[in-house]
């Protein structure tokens, strides 16, 4: 009898422990150098993040992922890791990380770390030993002999780096080339070495033992390269110079089959860890069609959130409502049953959403991501509608911007999207007590900042808070998703709960600059009278008002979320 009692008590807790806590939520990306500086050195740090956890809790996000905070020479600002299991002094200490994790958990927030398996720093002791051919480290990286052409040393093949030029770097000591998909200081790790695979699994266990709730996996598409080392085909008329990564068709260096087995092996490792279900979010940045195809494989391999970058790349201010409809429908239709969709609005590698979609539509993506099913992935500053900060070439520090040179750096530099979080209108926008910060604060911080926006009920921040309340209400958990194109310029999304079709939510977005009046009730099959949950700016009506959907008068670039009446 008592055994039965124990089983009855245990079973629900096991289920709770394994719950997918990210369902129907927002996950927030913290770029640690720019979130909050606690010690006045002008660079954000872990103690700074801890001091702002109440902000994240107030937003209502399920958790946050932090770009790398590990020991690093900072050539790629943390994505070049010299020790996967320690914290870089610029960010603090392991003890600071433990404090942060505990404080986040006390507030119901999950903590997700960036796992960067594709490469290490060239300063990592593994690389140093690999150069010296010390076993088993000799095989931890991808080393190949030079190709001799007319007595001249050449790289083994035509493979290019994502960041610029040949992907091969000569090492004089080992007398071989090593492969590196990013900067020369980021040699690619060799996942065909069993010892290396084990090392990386140990990294995952190290952090989960310290209470971490999951990982965002960096650059997973690059984990393996075809071992035959064949040249990649040149894309005819690509419009890119021959040393630009986009000039090749990456059939041998991207999304190789073994990658999916690798992700599955990490899923297994994480599932064996105690302390609740761990999230695995994979970064696979490619074109729309390829992404659709491969993301589904990442789902099947155990990724919970194979980042859906359509809002971040393929869809922009030139896309029509039909492009949006097709892209959204495809993701939802292709997705394996039982998985959660996800919509990444922004990240540290691209221009901010306001630049990509235009300031007039700056609220569109966050409204879309909130209404669509699944997980919205947002970037620090999205909650206040932060803009890119235009920096001079001399102020540029991102290696991708620096590589492009003074004439072209603005096309490639990622710095504009990485400037400090704008908390208030004090020194350095409240990010640091130091007036000089690692990247300059956007001069618009006097008006665009959290402190002022939280007092303005029509601000981007207030819009976001209302959307989060809708998301967290749970009303959209079991709801169908319909996308509708209305005329040339309007997109509609209807979320119809399966249990009561009357309690539906609807989003209507005008992509055009001209006002338009439409019978969205007929087009979207929604009630003729609905209540306004939220609008973007420039509407002459307010939240909570009741509106006639048979003649919805939308301003240019208007966006509105309607809720049950
Ligand atoms: C993808 C990351 O998001 C980016 O910031 C980084 O430079 C590369 N991977 C290399 O790690």
XYZ file of C-alpha atoms and ligand atoms in Angstrom:
576
model
C 0.000 0.000 0.000
C 2.685 2.458 1.059
C 4.620 1.687 -2.172
C 1.538 2.784 -4.116
C 1.375 5.966 -2.100
C 5.010 6.789 -2.888
C 4.449 6.107 -6.610
C 1.373 8.356 -6.564
C 3.394 11.126 -4.933
C 6.362 10.701 -7.254
C 4.684 10.360 -10.624
C 3.286 13.902 -10.867
C 6.614 15.383 -9.808
C 8.442 13.393 -12.478
C 6.006 14.754 -15.044
C 6.442 18.299 -13.769
C 10.189 17.882 -13.841
C 10.134 16.830 -17.495
C 7.692 19.510 -18.583
C 8.611 21.575 -21.617
C 8.670 24.816 -19.654
C 9.301 26.914 -22.784
C 5.932 26.086 -24.392
C 4.072 29.178 -25.543
C 6.557 31.614 -24.076
C 9.165 34.243 -24.860
C 12.869 33.579 -24.398
C 15.120 36.616 -24.043
C 18.707 36.907 -25.301
C 21.163 38.729 -23.077
C 24.285 39.969 -24.829
C 26.389 40.139 -21.667
C 28.855 42.834 -22.706
C 25.957 45.221 -23.250
C 23.275 44.388 -20.698
C 24.467 45.920 -17.424
C 27.904 46.847 -16.112
C 28.228 46.403 -12.333
C 31.832 47.549 -11.816
C 32.155 50.632 -13.993
C 34.676 49.229 -16.475
C 32.329 49.970 -19.370
C 31.635 46.290 -20.151
C 28.576 44.382 -18.955
C 29.029 41.472 -16.540
C 27.296 38.688 -14.607
C 26.648 40.756 -11.492
C 25.056 43.314 -13.780
C 22.703 40.684 -15.203
C 21.801 39.525 -11.683
C 20.933 43.089 -10.721
C 18.425 43.247 -13.600
C 16.637 39.940 -13.098
C 13.565 41.696 -11.736
C 13.229 43.378 -15.118
C 13.266 40.015 -16.898
C 10.792 38.568 -14.404
C 8.513 41.526 -14.937
C 8.607 41.021 -18.702
C 7.258 37.540 -18.085
C 9.784 35.692 -20.236
C 10.243 31.988 -19.427
C 14.006 32.294 -19.399
C 16.994 33.940 -20.988
C 20.037 32.803 -22.939
C 23.354 34.500 -22.430
C 25.903 34.829 -25.237
C 29.279 33.343 -24.189
C 30.729 34.450 -20.857
C 33.568 31.904 -20.826
C 37.332 32.479 -20.735
C 38.206 34.109 -24.020
C 40.762 36.345 -25.739
C 37.638 38.117 -27.133
C 38.699 38.125 -30.769
C 35.045 37.336 -31.588
C 33.773 38.782 -28.292
C 33.430 35.497 -26.455
C 32.744 33.161 -29.383
C 36.437 32.218 -29.240
C 36.599 30.142 -26.058
C 39.833 29.230 -24.287
C 38.150 27.355 -21.433
C 34.614 26.005 -21.817
C 34.122 25.542 -18.077
C 35.254 28.826 -16.598
C 34.081 32.416 -16.662
C 36.138 35.196 -18.225
C 37.258 37.736 -15.574
C 35.686 40.509 -17.624
C 32.289 38.956 -16.807
C 33.090 37.755 -13.256
C 33.612 34.349 -11.715
C 32.012 30.919 -11.497
C 30.640 31.986 -8.116
C 28.938 34.973 -9.797
C 27.382 32.558 -12.293
C 26.076 30.396 -9.457
C 24.572 33.436 -7.732
C 22.952 34.526 -10.993
C 21.478 31.049 -11.596
C 20.073 30.806 -8.082
C 18.609 34.307 -8.186
C 17.023 33.607 -11.583
C 15.464 30.383 -10.346
C 14.062 32.184 -7.312
C 12.221 34.426 -9.775
C 10.973 31.508 -11.879
C 13.399 32.293 -14.714
C 15.372 29.591 -16.542
C 19.022 30.149 -17.424
C 20.359 29.033 -20.813
C 24.041 29.207 -21.758
C 25.644 29.493 -25.162
C 27.357 26.231 -26.110
C 29.943 26.814 -28.846
C 30.970 23.348 -30.055
C 32.149 24.140 -33.591
C 35.406 25.792 -32.597
C 37.578 26.917 -29.720
C 40.039 29.755 -29.380
C 43.539 29.133 -30.728
C 44.617 29.939 -27.147
C 42.754 26.903 -25.798
C 45.278 24.392 -24.344
C 43.743 21.723 -26.629
C 44.838 23.676 -29.679
C 48.288 24.333 -28.283
C 48.715 20.588 -27.712
C 47.233 19.778 -31.091
C 49.854 21.951 -32.761
C 52.484 19.848 -30.962
C 50.775 16.618 -32.076
C 50.266 15.490 -28.464
C 47.744 12.627 -28.293
C 44.727 12.613 -28.244
C 44.705 16.393 -28.898
C 46.469 15.932 -32.240
C 43.067 14.982 -33.663
C 40.941 17.555 -31.852
C 41.109 19.941 -34.829
C 40.911 19.576 -38.599
C 44.443 19.459 -39.952
C 45.367 18.863 -43.576
C 48.535 18.961 -45.649
C 49.066 21.755 -48.125
C 48.376 21.238 -51.791
C 51.550 21.978 -53.741
C 50.903 23.776 -57.022
C 54.022 24.439 -59.136
C 56.107 24.279 -55.993
C 53.883 26.780 -54.154
C 51.993 25.911 -50.983
C 48.201 26.251 -51.374
C 45.255 25.470 -49.073
C 43.850 21.927 -49.480
C 40.723 23.136 -51.334
C 38.539 26.161 -52.184
C 36.519 26.242 -48.948
C 35.823 29.738 -47.665
C 35.373 31.212 -44.200
C 31.983 32.698 -43.264
C 33.938 35.740 -42.198
C 36.103 36.247 -45.323
C 38.709 34.534 -47.538
C 40.068 30.984 -47.376
C 38.876 28.821 -44.484
C 42.371 27.343 -44.114
C 45.174 28.829 -42.014
C 48.773 27.615 -42.233
C 50.503 26.580 -39.008
C 54.247 26.802 -39.307
C 54.946 24.608 -36.283
C 52.790 21.624 -37.312
C 53.471 22.301 -40.994
C 49.813 21.802 -41.863
C 46.740 23.880 -42.540
C 43.895 23.943 -40.022
C 40.301 24.542 -40.974
C 38.417 27.442 -39.407
C 34.960 28.487 -40.437
C 35.257 31.868 -38.697
C 38.379 33.904 -37.726
C 41.892 32.353 -37.846
C 41.800 32.487 -34.035
C 38.775 30.121 -33.995
C 40.041 26.717 -35.212
C 37.220 24.237 -35.917
C 36.967 21.239 -33.606
C 36.966 17.746 -35.088
C 33.867 15.823 -34.023
C 35.188 12.672 -35.664
C 37.480 12.375 -32.609
C 35.680 10.301 -29.965
C 37.799 11.904 -27.231
C 36.706 15.387 -28.340
C 33.058 14.349 -28.443
C 33.371 13.145 -24.859
C 35.054 16.402 -23.780
C 32.152 18.405 -25.177
C 29.578 16.170 -23.496
C 31.431 16.768 -20.234
C 31.048 20.518 -20.811
C 27.267 20.104 -20.961
C 27.256 18.035 -17.773
C 29.547 20.520 -15.997
C 27.021 23.304 -16.501
C 23.872 21.304 -15.850
C 25.465 20.185 -12.577
C 25.630 23.875 -11.691
C 21.914 24.274 -12.356
C 21.880 25.501 -15.959
C 18.564 24.770 -17.691
C 19.771 24.269 -21.237
C 21.850 25.518 -24.118
C 21.735 27.580 -27.262
C 24.047 25.709 -29.626
C 26.186 28.002 -31.743
C 26.814 27.481 -35.472
C 25.649 23.850 -35.425
C 25.420 23.671 -39.223
C 29.220 23.850 -39.379
C 29.949 20.946 -37.003
C 31.131 18.553 -39.736
C 32.782 18.847 -43.118
C 32.844 16.194 -45.817
C 36.066 14.237 -45.301
C 36.764 13.905 -49.052
C 37.717 17.603 -49.053
C 36.174 18.190 -52.494
C 35.978 21.749 -53.793
C 32.573 23.357 -53.287
C 30.743 24.441 -56.466
C 30.910 28.125 -57.342
C 27.416 29.678 -57.629
C 27.116 31.067 -61.160
C 26.562 34.857 -61.206
C 26.211 35.074 -57.418
C 27.224 38.719 -57.532
C 29.713 38.102 -54.710
C 33.502 38.355 -55.035
C 35.375 35.041 -55.214
C 36.623 35.325 -51.614
C 33.124 35.875 -50.219
C 31.483 32.911 -48.499
C 28.215 33.559 -50.358
C 29.918 32.826 -53.695
C 30.010 29.056 -53.018
C 27.318 26.407 -52.692
C 28.154 24.843 -49.321
C 27.289 21.251 -50.024
C 30.373 19.878 -48.222
C 30.693 22.190 -45.228
C 27.154 22.714 -43.995
C 24.453 20.510 -42.428
C 26.308 17.251 -43.083
C 24.374 14.141 -42.024
C 26.578 13.366 -39.010
C 25.507 16.693 -37.475
C 22.058 15.339 -36.687
C 23.498 12.343 -34.837
C 25.643 14.728 -32.822
C 22.652 16.797 -31.738
C 20.815 13.577 -30.848
C 23.775 12.523 -28.668
C 23.579 15.804 -26.736
C 19.834 15.371 -26.329
C 20.563 12.002 -24.725
C 23.155 13.503 -22.395
C 20.787 16.285 -21.336
C 17.842 13.943 -20.837
C 19.964 11.934 -18.420
C 20.572 14.979 -16.196
C 18.423 15.517 -13.119
C 16.638 18.752 -12.272
C 13.979 19.172 -14.944
C 13.851 19.179 -18.711
C 16.765 20.941 -20.380
C 16.181 23.029 -23.463
C 18.297 22.662 -26.604
C 18.111 25.573 -29.045
C 20.126 25.229 -32.244
C 21.431 28.007 -34.423
C 21.224 27.178 -38.126
C 21.390 30.350 -40.155
C 20.717 29.647 -43.856
C 18.316 30.630 -46.612
C 14.587 30.112 -46.146
C 14.140 26.893 -48.104
C 17.258 25.184 -46.788
C 16.384 26.297 -43.296
C 12.917 24.838 -43.498
C 14.317 21.536 -44.655
C 17.133 21.278 -42.115
C 15.308 22.775 -39.148
C 12.891 19.889 -39.305
C 15.845 17.482 -39.097
C 17.119 19.396 -36.064
C 13.694 19.007 -34.441
C 13.820 15.273 -35.110
C 17.338 15.069 -33.665
C 16.195 16.529 -30.358
C 16.483 20.286 -30.772
C 13.524 21.919 -29.032
C 14.027 25.278 -30.683
C 15.789 25.028 -34.049
C 15.964 28.773 -34.480
C 13.483 29.945 -37.087
C 15.255 32.924 -38.622
C 12.667 33.819 -41.257
C 11.783 37.093 -39.491
C 15.452 37.817 -39.183
C 16.569 37.249 -42.752
C 14.217 36.073 -45.471
C 11.331 38.338 -44.479
C 12.061 42.047 -44.454
C 10.603 45.385 -45.525
C 10.407 44.213 -49.139
C 8.352 41.111 -48.349
C 4.642 41.079 -49.089
C 1.906 39.696 -46.833
C 1.871 36.716 -49.192
C 5.575 36.076 -48.525
C 4.814 36.149 -44.809
C 1.840 33.843 -45.185
C 3.827 31.317 -47.190
C 6.781 31.351 -44.810
C 4.656 31.065 -41.659
C 2.415 28.347 -43.110
C 5.406 26.355 -44.349
C 7.056 26.272 -40.934
C 3.818 25.221 -39.235
C 3.037 22.615 -41.876
C 6.514 21.082 -42.012
C 6.976 20.981 -38.226
C 6.901 17.455 -36.756
C 3.833 16.752 -34.592
C 4.206 17.632 -30.938
C 6.941 20.244 -31.471
C 6.780 23.954 -30.652
C 7.152 26.544 -33.390
C 9.546 29.438 -32.759
C 10.038 32.922 -34.170
C 13.335 34.721 -33.656
C 12.860 38.470 -33.928
C 16.415 39.709 -33.468
C 19.888 38.728 -32.361
C 23.468 39.972 -32.017
C 24.462 39.080 -35.592
C 22.110 41.234 -37.659
C 20.823 44.793 -37.806
C 18.080 45.458 -35.289
C 14.507 44.832 -36.371
C 13.764 48.576 -36.701
C 16.419 48.841 -39.402
C 15.395 45.634 -41.157
C 11.681 46.312 -41.317
C 11.594 50.094 -41.026
C 10.887 52.279 -38.019
C 7.247 52.783 -38.964
C 6.699 49.048 -38.536
C 8.947 48.591 -35.531
C 6.197 46.962 -33.463
C 5.087 44.525 -36.167
C 7.463 41.634 -35.458
C 7.009 41.550 -31.711
C 3.227 41.572 -32.209
C 3.493 38.804 -34.773
C 5.784 36.672 -32.618
C 3.450 37.085 -29.647
C 0.349 36.030 -31.563
C 1.900 33.144 -33.498
C 2.039 29.805 -31.677
C 5.092 28.606 -29.752
C 8.206 30.405 -28.614
C 9.117 34.006 -29.411
C 12.847 34.645 -29.180
C 13.717 38.260 -28.462
C 16.949 40.208 -28.015
C 17.771 42.698 -25.281
C 16.366 46.099 -26.173
C 13.458 44.658 -28.197
C 11.164 45.414 -25.270
C 11.858 49.143 -25.657
C 12.259 49.202 -29.441
C 15.980 49.999 -29.420
C 17.544 51.174 -32.685
C 20.862 50.333 -34.313
C 23.663 52.698 -33.362
C 25.664 53.923 -36.331
C 29.362 53.870 -35.458
C 32.390 55.146 -37.347
C 34.963 52.736 -38.751
C 37.353 53.759 -35.980
C 34.765 52.859 -33.378
C 34.147 49.456 -34.999
C 35.445 46.414 -33.111
C 33.546 43.484 -34.655
C 36.022 41.393 -36.694
C 33.470 41.064 -39.512
C 33.136 44.850 -39.744
C 36.890 45.392 -39.456
C 37.584 42.804 -42.208
C 35.296 44.677 -44.589
C 37.377 47.862 -44.363
C 36.332 51.530 -44.054
C 34.342 51.537 -47.319
C 32.082 48.582 -46.582
C 32.094 48.012 -42.823
C 28.562 49.352 -42.421
C 27.252 46.518 -44.582
C 28.725 43.804 -42.390
C 29.535 45.140 -38.906
C 27.447 43.651 -36.120
C 28.364 46.401 -33.649
C 25.318 48.623 -34.373
C 23.039 45.983 -32.834
C 25.292 45.425 -29.810
C 25.421 48.817 -28.108
C 24.502 49.147 -24.408
C 20.989 48.555 -23.120
C 19.161 51.836 -22.537
C 17.829 51.645 -18.999
C 17.280 55.360 -18.255
C 18.482 58.835 -19.244
C 21.417 59.021 -16.813
C 25.127 58.526 -17.627
C 25.636 55.859 -20.310
C 21.873 55.238 -20.318
C 22.121 53.660 -16.857
C 24.162 50.793 -18.333
C 27.399 51.853 -16.622
C 28.644 54.548 -14.282
C 31.483 54.973 -16.756
C 30.794 57.577 -19.461
C 33.014 55.529 -21.791
C 31.537 52.148 -22.655
C 32.951 49.344 -24.849
C 30.623 50.425 -27.644
C 29.145 53.890 -27.648
C 25.622 54.299 -26.257
C 22.993 55.278 -28.840
C 22.463 59.070 -28.607
C 18.691 58.507 -28.652
C 18.852 57.048 -25.112
C 17.406 60.266 -23.672
C 14.001 59.328 -25.092
C 14.277 55.621 -25.880
C 14.881 54.050 -22.479
C 13.071 51.737 -20.116
C 12.449 54.306 -17.379
C 10.578 56.692 -19.645
C 8.749 54.022 -21.638
C 7.268 52.375 -18.606
C 5.449 55.623 -17.830
C 4.017 55.919 -21.339
C 1.018 53.676 -21.879
C 1.426 53.794 -25.676
C 5.146 53.021 -25.679
C 6.732 49.994 -27.285
C 7.333 48.673 -23.767
C 3.657 48.991 -22.813
C 2.660 47.197 -26.008
C 5.047 44.418 -25.150
C 3.743 44.017 -21.590
C 0.158 43.634 -22.867
C 1.245 41.083 -25.454
C 3.054 39.101 -22.779
C -0.050 39.064 -20.619
C -1.945 37.567 -23.567
C 0.785 35.002 -24.197
C 0.940 34.028 -20.533
C -2.827 33.790 -20.132
C -2.543 30.357 -21.729
C -5.580 31.037 -23.941
C -3.600 30.426 -27.089
C -2.001 27.157 -26.059
C -4.541 24.955 -27.810
C -5.530 27.114 -30.730
C -5.355 26.727 -34.479
C -3.441 29.275 -36.591
C -4.859 30.750 -39.791
C -2.997 33.258 -41.934
C -4.951 35.399 -44.390
C -3.820 37.843 -47.071
C -6.248 40.716 -47.446
C -5.788 42.744 -50.620
C -2.200 43.589 -51.508
C -0.939 44.950 -48.253
C -2.630 43.433 -45.251
C -1.810 40.275 -43.322
C -4.241 38.698 -40.880
C -3.541 35.963 -38.340
C -6.348 34.249 -36.437
C -5.732 32.063 -33.382
C -8.897 30.037 -32.779
C -8.953 28.038 -29.534
C -10.120 24.506 -30.156
C -12.386 24.467 -27.115
C -14.295 27.697 -27.745
C -14.017 29.265 -31.194
C -15.601 32.477 -29.933
C -12.670 33.363 -27.700
C -10.322 33.869 -30.603
C -7.510 36.389 -30.966
C -6.742 38.127 -34.240
C -3.839 40.165 -35.529
C -4.153 42.507 -38.515
C -1.109 44.269 -39.986
C -1.046 46.872 -42.739
C 2.245 46.613 -44.650
C 1.498 49.723 -46.659
C 1.952 53.414 -45.886
C -1.627 54.249 -46.912
C -4.616 53.973 -44.563
C -7.118 51.314 -45.516
C -10.605 50.349 -44.326
C -11.490 46.678 -44.570
C -14.161 44.206 -43.590
C -11.719 41.961 -41.752
C -14.642 40.178 -40.147
C -15.519 38.646 -43.500
C -11.954 38.046 -44.652
C -10.835 36.443 -41.417
C -14.127 34.901 -40.280
C -14.032 36.688 -36.928
C -16.818 38.311 -34.862
C -18.121 41.693 -36.024
C -17.344 43.304 -32.712
C -14.101 42.676 -30.906
C -12.140 44.345 -28.156
C -8.730 45.916 -28.814
C -5.920 44.292 -26.886
C -3.223 46.493 -28.327
C -2.377 48.685 -31.315
C 0.884 50.154 -32.488
C 1.120 53.939 -32.425
C -0.897 56.266 -34.689
C -4.321 54.781 -34.000
C -7.123 57.042 -32.847
C -8.472 54.391 -30.555
C -7.253 52.695 -27.406
C -6.771 49.307 -25.807
C -9.931 47.803 -24.377
C -12.220 49.798 -26.744
C -14.688 47.784 -28.761
C -14.234 47.971 -32.493
C -16.375 47.170 -35.539
C -14.383 44.665 -37.576
C -16.675 44.958 -40.613
C -15.101 48.346 -41.304
C -11.720 48.347 -39.619
C -10.003 51.659 -40.405
C -6.285 50.969 -40.297
C -3.662 53.704 -40.440
C -0.637 53.257 -42.718
C 1.602 50.564 -41.192
C -1.072 49.984 -38.555
C -1.002 46.797 -36.525
C -3.685 45.656 -34.120
C -4.384 42.669 -31.903
C -8.063 41.985 -31.278
C -9.363 39.891 -28.434
C -12.673 38.368 -27.451
C -15.458 40.776 -26.593
C 27.409 32.483 -34.562
C 27.349 33.564 -33.531
O 26.027 33.966 -33.352
C 28.264 34.667 -33.995
O 28.140 35.813 -33.212
C 29.669 34.158 -33.984
O 30.530 35.144 -34.511
C 29.799 32.891 -34.824
N 28.749 31.956 -34.584
C 31.079 32.201 -34.508
O 30.985 31.609 -33.248
